[in-house]
PDB file of C-alpha atoms in Angstrom:
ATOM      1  CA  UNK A   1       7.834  11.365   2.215  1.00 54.00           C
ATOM      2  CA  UNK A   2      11.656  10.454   2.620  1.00 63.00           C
ATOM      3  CA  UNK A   3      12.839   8.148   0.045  1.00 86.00           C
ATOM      4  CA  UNK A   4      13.801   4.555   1.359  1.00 93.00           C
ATOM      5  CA  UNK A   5      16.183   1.982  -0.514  1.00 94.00           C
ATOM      6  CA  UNK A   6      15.669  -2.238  -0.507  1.00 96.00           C
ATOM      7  CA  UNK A   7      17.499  -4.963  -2.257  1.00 97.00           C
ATOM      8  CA  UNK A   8      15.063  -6.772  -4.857  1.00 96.00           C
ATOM      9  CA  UNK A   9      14.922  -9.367  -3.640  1.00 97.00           C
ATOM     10  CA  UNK A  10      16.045 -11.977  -1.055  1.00 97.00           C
ATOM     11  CA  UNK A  11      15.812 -15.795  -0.351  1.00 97.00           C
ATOM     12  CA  UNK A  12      15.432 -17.593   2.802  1.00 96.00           C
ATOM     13  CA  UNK A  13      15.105 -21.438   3.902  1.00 96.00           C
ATOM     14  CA  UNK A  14      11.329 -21.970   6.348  1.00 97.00           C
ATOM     15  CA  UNK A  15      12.064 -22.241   9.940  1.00 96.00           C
ATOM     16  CA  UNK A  16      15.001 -19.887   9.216  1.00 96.00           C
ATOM     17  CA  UNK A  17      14.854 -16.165  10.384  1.00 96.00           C
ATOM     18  CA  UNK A  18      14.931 -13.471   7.771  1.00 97.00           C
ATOM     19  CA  UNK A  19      16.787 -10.027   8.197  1.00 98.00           C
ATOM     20  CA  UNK A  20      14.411  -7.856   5.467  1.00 98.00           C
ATOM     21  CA  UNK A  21      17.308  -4.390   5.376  1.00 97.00           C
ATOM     22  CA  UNK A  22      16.320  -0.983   4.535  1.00 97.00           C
ATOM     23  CA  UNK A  23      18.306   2.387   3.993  1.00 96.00           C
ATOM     24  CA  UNK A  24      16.029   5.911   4.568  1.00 93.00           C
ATOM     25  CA  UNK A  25      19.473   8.215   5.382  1.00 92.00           C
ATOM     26  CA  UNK A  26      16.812  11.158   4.593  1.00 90.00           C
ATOM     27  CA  UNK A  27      14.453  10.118   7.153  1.00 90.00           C
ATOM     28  CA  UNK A  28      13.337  13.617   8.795  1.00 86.00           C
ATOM     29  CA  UNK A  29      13.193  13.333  13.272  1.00 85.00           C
ATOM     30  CA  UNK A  30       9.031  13.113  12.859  1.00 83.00           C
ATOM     31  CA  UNK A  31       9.216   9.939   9.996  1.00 87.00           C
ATOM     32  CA  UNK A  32       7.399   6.883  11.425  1.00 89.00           C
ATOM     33  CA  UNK A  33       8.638   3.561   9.796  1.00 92.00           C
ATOM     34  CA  UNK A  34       6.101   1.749   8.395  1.00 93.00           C
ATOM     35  CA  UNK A  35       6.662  -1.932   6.703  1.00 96.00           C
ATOM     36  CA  UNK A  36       3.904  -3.583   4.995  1.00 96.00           C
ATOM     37  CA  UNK A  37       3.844  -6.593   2.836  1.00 97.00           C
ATOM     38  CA  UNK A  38       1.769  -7.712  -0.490  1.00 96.00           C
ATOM     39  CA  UNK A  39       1.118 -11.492  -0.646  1.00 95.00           C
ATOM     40  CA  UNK A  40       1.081 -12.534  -4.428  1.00 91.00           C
ATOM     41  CA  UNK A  41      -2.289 -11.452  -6.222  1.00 88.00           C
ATOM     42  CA  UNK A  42      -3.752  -9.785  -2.611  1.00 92.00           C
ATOM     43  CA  UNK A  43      -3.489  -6.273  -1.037  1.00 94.00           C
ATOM     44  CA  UNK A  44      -0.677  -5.190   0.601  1.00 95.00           C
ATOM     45  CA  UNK A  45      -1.134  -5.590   4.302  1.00 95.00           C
ATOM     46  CA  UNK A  46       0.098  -3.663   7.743  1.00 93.00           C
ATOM     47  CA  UNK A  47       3.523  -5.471   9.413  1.00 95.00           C
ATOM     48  CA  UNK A  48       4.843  -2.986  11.601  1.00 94.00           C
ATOM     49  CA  UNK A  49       5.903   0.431  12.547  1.00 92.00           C
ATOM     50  CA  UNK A  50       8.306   2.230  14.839  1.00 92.00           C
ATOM     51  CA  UNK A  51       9.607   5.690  15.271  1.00 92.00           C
ATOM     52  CA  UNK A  52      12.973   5.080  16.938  1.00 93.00           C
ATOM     53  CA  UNK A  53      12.796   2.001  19.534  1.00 92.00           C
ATOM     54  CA  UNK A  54      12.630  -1.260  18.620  1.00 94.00           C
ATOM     55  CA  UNK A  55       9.208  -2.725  17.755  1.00 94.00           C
ATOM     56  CA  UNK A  56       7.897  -6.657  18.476  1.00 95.00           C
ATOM     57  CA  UNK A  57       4.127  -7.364  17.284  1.00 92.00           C
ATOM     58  CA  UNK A  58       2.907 -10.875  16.299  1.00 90.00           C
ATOM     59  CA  UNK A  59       3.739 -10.685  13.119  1.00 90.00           C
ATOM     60  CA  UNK A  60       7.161  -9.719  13.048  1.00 95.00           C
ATOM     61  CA  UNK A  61      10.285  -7.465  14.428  1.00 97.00           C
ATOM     62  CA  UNK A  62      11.322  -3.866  14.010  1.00 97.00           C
ATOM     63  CA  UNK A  63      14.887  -3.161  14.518  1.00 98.00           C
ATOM     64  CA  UNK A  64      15.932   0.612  13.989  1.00 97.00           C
ATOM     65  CA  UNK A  65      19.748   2.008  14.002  1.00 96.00           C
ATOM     66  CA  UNK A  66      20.289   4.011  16.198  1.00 95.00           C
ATOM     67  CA  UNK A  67      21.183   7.132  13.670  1.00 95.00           C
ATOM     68  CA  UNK A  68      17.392   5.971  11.987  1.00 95.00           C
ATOM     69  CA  UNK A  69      19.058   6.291   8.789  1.00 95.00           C
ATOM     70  CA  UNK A  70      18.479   1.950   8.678  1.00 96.00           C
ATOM     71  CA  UNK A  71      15.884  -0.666  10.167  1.00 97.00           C
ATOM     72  CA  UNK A  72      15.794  -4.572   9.606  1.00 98.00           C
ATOM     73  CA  UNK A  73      12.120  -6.197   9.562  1.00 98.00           C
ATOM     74  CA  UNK A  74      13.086  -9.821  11.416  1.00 98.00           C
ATOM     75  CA  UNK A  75      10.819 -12.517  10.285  1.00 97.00           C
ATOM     76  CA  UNK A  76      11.987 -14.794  13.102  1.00 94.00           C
ATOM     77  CA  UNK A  77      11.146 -18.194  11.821  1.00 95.00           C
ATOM     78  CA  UNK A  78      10.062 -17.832   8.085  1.00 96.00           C
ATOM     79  CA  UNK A  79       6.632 -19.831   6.612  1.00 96.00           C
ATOM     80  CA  UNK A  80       6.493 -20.474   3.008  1.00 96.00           C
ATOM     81  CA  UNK A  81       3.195 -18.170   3.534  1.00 95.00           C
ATOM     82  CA  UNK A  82       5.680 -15.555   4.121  1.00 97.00           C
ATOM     83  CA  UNK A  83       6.566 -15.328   0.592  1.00 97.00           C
ATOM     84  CA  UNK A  84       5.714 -11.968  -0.441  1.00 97.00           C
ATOM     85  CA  UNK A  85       7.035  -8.343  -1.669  1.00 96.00           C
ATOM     86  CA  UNK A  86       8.008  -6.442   1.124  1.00 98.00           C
ATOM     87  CA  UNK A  87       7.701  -2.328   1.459  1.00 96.00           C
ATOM     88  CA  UNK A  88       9.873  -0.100   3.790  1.00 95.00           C
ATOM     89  CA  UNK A  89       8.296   3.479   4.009  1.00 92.00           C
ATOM     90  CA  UNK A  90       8.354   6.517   5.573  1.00 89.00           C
ATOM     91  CA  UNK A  91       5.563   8.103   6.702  1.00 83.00           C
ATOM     92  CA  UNK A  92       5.634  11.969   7.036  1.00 72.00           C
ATOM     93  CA  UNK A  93       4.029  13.760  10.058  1.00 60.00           C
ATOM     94  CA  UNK A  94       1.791  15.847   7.875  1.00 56.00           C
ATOM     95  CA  UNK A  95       0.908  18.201   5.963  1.00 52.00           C
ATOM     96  CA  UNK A  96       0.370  17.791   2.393  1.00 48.00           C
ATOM     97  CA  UNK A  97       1.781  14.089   2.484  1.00 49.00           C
ATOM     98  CA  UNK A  98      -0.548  13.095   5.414  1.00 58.00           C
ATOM     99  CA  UNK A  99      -2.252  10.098   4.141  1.00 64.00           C
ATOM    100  CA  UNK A 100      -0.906   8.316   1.434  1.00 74.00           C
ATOM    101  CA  UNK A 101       1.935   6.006   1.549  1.00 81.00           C
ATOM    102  CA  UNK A 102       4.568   6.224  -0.942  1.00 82.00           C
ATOM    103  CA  UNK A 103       5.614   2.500  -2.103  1.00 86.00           C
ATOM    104  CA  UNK A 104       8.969   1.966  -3.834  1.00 86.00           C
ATOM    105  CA  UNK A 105       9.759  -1.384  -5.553  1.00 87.00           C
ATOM    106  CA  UNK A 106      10.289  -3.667  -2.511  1.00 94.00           C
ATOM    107  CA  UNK A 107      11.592  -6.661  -1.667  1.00 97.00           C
ATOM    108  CA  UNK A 108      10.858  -9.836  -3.076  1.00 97.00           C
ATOM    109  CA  UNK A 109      11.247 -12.190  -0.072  1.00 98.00           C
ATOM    110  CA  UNK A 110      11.864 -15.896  -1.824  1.00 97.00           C
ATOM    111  CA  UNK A 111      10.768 -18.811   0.798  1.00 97.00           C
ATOM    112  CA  UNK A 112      12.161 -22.486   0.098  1.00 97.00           C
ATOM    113  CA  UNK A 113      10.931 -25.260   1.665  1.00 95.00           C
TER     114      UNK A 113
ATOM    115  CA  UNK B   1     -14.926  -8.098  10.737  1.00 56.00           C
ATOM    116  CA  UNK B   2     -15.777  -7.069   7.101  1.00 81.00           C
ATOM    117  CA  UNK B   3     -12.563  -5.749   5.911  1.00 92.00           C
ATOM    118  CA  UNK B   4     -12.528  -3.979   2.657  1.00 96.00           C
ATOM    119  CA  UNK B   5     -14.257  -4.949  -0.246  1.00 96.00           C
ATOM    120  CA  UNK B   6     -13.667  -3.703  -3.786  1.00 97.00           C
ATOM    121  CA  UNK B   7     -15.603  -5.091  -7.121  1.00 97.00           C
ATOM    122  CA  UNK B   8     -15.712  -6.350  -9.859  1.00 97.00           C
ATOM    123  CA  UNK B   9     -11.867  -9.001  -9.090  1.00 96.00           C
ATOM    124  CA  UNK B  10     -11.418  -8.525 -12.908  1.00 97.00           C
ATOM    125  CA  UNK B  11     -12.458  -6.411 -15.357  1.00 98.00           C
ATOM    126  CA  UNK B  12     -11.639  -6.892 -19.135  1.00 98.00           C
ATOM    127  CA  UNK B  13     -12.863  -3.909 -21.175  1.00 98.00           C
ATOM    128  CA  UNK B  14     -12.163  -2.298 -24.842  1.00 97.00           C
ATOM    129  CA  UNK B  15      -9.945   0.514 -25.305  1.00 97.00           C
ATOM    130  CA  UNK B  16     -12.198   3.597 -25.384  1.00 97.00           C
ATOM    131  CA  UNK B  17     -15.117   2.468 -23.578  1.00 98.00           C
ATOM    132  CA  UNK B  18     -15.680   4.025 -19.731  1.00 98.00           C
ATOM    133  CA  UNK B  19     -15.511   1.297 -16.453  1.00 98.00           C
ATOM    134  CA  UNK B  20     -16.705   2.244 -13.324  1.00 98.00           C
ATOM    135  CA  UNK B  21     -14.509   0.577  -9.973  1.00 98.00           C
ATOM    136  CA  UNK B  22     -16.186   0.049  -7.065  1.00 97.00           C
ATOM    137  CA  UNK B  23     -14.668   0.464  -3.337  1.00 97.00           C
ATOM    138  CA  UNK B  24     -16.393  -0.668   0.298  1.00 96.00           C
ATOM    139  CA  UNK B  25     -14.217   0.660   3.301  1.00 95.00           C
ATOM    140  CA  UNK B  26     -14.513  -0.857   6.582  1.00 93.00           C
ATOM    141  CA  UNK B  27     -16.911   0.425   8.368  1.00 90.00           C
ATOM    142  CA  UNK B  28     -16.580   3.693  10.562  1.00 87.00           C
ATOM    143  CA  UNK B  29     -13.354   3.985   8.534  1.00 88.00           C
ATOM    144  CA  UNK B  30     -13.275   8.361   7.114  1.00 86.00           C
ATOM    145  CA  UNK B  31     -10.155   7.838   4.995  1.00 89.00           C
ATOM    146  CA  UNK B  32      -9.707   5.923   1.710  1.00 93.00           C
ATOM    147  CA  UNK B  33      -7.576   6.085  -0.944  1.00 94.00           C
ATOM    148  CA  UNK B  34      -7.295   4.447  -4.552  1.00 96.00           C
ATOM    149  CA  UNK B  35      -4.051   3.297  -5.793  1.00 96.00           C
ATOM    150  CA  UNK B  36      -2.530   2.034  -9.362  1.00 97.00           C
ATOM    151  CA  UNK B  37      -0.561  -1.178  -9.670  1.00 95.00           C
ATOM    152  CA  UNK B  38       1.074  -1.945 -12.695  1.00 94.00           C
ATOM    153  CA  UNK B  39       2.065  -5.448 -13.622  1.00 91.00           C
ATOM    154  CA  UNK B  40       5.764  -6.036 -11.491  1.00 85.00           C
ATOM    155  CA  UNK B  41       5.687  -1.894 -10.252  1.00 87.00           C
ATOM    156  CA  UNK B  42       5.172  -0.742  -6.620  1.00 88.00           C
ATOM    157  CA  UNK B  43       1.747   1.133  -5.560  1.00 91.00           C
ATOM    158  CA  UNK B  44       0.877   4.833  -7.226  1.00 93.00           C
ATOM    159  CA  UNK B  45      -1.345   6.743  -5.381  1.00 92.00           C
ATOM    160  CA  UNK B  46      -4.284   8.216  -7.427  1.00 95.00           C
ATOM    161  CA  UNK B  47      -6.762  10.484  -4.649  1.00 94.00           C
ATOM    162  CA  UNK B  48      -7.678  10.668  -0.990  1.00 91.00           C
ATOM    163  CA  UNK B  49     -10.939  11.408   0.672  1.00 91.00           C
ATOM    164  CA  UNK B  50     -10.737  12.394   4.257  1.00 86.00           C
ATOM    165  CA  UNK B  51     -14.137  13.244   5.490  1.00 81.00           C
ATOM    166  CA  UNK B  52     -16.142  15.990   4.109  1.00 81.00           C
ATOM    167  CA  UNK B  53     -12.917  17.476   3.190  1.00 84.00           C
ATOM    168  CA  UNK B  54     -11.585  18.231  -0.533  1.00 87.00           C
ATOM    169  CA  UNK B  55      -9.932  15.278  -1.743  1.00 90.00           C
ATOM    170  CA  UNK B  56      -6.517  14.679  -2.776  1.00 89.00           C
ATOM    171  CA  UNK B  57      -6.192  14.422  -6.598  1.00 92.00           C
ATOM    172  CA  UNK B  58      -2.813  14.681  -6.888  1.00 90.00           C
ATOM    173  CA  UNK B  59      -1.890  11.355  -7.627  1.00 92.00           C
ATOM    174  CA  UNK B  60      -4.892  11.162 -10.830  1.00 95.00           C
ATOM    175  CA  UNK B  61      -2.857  10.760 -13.759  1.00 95.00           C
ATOM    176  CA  UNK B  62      -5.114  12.388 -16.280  1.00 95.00           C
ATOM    177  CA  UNK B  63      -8.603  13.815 -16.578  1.00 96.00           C
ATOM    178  CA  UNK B  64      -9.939  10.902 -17.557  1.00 98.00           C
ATOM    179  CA  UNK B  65      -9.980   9.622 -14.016  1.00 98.00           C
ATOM    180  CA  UNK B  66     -12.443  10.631 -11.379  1.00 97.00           C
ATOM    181  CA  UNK B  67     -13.901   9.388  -7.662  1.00 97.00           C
ATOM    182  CA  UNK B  68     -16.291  10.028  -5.951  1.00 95.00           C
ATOM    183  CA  UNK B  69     -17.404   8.803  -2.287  1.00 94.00           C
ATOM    184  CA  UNK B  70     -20.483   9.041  -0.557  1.00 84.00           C
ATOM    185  CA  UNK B  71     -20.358  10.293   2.972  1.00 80.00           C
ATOM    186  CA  UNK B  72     -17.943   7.767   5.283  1.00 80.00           C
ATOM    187  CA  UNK B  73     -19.115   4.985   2.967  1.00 88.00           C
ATOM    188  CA  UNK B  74     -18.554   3.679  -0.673  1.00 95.00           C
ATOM    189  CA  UNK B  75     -15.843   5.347  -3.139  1.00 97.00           C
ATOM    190  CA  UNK B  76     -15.958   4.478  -6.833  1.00 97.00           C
ATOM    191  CA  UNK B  77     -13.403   5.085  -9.352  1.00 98.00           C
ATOM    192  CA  UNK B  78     -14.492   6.002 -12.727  1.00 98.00           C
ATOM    193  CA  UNK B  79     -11.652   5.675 -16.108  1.00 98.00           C
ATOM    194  CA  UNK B  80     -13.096   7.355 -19.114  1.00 98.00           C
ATOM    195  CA  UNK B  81     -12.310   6.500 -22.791  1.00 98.00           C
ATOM    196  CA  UNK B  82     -10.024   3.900 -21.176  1.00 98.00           C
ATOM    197  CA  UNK B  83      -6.502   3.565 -23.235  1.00 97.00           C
ATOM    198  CA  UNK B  84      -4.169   0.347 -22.595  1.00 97.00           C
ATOM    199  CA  UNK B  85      -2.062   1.791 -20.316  1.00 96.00           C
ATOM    200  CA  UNK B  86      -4.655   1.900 -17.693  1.00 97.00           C
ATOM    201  CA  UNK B  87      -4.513  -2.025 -17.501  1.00 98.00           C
ATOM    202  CA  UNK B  88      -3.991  -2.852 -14.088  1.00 98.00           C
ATOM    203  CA  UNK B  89      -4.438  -3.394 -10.443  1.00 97.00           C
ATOM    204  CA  UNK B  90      -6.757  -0.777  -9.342  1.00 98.00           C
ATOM    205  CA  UNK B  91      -6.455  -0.879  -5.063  1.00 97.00           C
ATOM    206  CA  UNK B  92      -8.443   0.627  -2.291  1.00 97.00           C
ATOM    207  CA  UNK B  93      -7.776   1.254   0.884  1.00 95.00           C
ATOM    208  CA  UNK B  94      -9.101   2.611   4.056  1.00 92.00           C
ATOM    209  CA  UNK B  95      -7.783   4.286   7.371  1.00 88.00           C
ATOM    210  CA  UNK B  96     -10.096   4.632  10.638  1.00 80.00           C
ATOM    211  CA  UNK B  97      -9.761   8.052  11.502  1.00 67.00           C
ATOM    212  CA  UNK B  98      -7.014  11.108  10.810  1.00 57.00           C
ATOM    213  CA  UNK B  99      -5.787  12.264  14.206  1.00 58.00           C
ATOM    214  CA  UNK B 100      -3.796  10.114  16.275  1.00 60.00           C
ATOM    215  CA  UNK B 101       0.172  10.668  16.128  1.00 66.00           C
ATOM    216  CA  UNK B 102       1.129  11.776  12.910  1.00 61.00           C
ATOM    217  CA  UNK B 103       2.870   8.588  11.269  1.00 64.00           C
ATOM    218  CA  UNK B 104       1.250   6.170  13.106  1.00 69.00           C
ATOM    219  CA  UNK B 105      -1.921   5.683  10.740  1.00 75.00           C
ATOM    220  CA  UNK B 106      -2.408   2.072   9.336  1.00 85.00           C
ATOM    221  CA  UNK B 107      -4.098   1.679   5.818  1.00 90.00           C
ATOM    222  CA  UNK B 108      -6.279  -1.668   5.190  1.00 93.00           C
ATOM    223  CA  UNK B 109      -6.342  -2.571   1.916  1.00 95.00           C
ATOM    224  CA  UNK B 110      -8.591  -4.785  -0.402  1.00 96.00           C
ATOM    225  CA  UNK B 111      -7.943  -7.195  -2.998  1.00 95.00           C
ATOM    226  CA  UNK B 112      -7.969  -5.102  -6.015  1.00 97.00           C
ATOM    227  CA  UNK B 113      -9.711  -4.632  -9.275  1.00 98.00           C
ATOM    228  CA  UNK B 114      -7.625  -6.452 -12.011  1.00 97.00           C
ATOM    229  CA  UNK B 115      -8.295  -4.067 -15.151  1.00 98.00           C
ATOM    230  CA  UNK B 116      -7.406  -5.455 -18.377  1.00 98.00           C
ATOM    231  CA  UNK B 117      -7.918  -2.647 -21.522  1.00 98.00           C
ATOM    232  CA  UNK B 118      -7.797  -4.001 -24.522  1.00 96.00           C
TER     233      UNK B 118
END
């Protein structure tokens, strides 16, 4: 898979939105954009994906550039159980990286009350 | 529903004795992985079962690590002659089927086995 790039980490005030950035200007035309996040001492869990469109779900936002070589995950109004790492990846259309996800460092997202 | 379930939460063991990790998908799920979490690092995949289909070892970092998994069900991870550097998060996770639109699979993980090797 595509290698992706994320600050470290990023602070936000609760009740504020959150702009999460992330740079993949390898991203192949069949990469699906996944973003999942890891609460502190749990599993990481599923946010969102999107292949080129912008994505809404319950959780969150999915904006892609219109090149795909960027997306923003928009936490819209931020919780302090939002606090977590963050992971932007790519996920390949097959062959032999079908299957497991490729996690880089992340973003820690910082929430203040 | 259930989601996935992985045991023992914490393991504390001596360097050079074997530990066996234990992994419960969700069920109906055919694809699980293992992964390795070092303390402040990002996820490393270790292997892949799909199926009745040959795993993916790739991501095993020596022969000292093994899995195994029963049908569509339970997966366990075995470390041999454990050393210090295999202190860590051990994670599972499971998918609910391959197929679909390439890309689009979601993985559902559990709460990891904290190994500490001392």
């Amino acid at each position: 898979d595509a290698k992706t790039t994320q600050p470290n980490s990023m602070e936000s005030n609760e009740e504020e939105p959150v702009h999460l950035p992330c740079n993949h200007s390898t991203i192949s035309g069949t990469d699906y954009i996944h973003w999942y996040r890891q609460l502190p001492s749990q599993g990481p869990e599923y946010v969102i994906h999107g292949l080129t469109s912008n994505v809404n779900n319950r959780m969150a936002s999915l904006a892609i550039a219109e090149d795909r070589k960027s997306s923003t995950l928009i936490l819209h109004r931020a919780t302090l159980r939002d606090a977590a790492v963050y992971y932007c990846i790519l996920r390949g259309a097959g062959g032999t990286s079908y299957g497991k996800l490729t996690f880089g460092q992340g973003t820690i997202l910082t929430v203040h009350p | 529903g259930a989601g996935v379930s992985q045991s023992p939460s914490n393991k504390v063991t001596e360097k050079g004795k074997d530990v066996e990790l234990r992994c419960d998908p969700i069920s109906g799920h055919t694809a699980l992985y293992w992964y390795r979490q070092r303390l402040g690092q990002g996820l490393e995949f270790l292997i892949y079962f799909q199926g009745n289909s040959a795993p993916d070892k790739s991501g095993l970092p020596s022969d000292r690590f093994s899995a195994e998994r029963t049908g569509e069900s339970v997966s366990t991870l075995t470390i041999q002659r454990t050393q210090q550097e295999d202190s860590a998060v051990y994670l599972c996770a499971s998918r609910r089927q391959a197929g679909g639109p390439p890309g689009t699979d979601t993985q559902y993980f559990g709460p990891g086995t904290r190994l500490t090797v001392l």
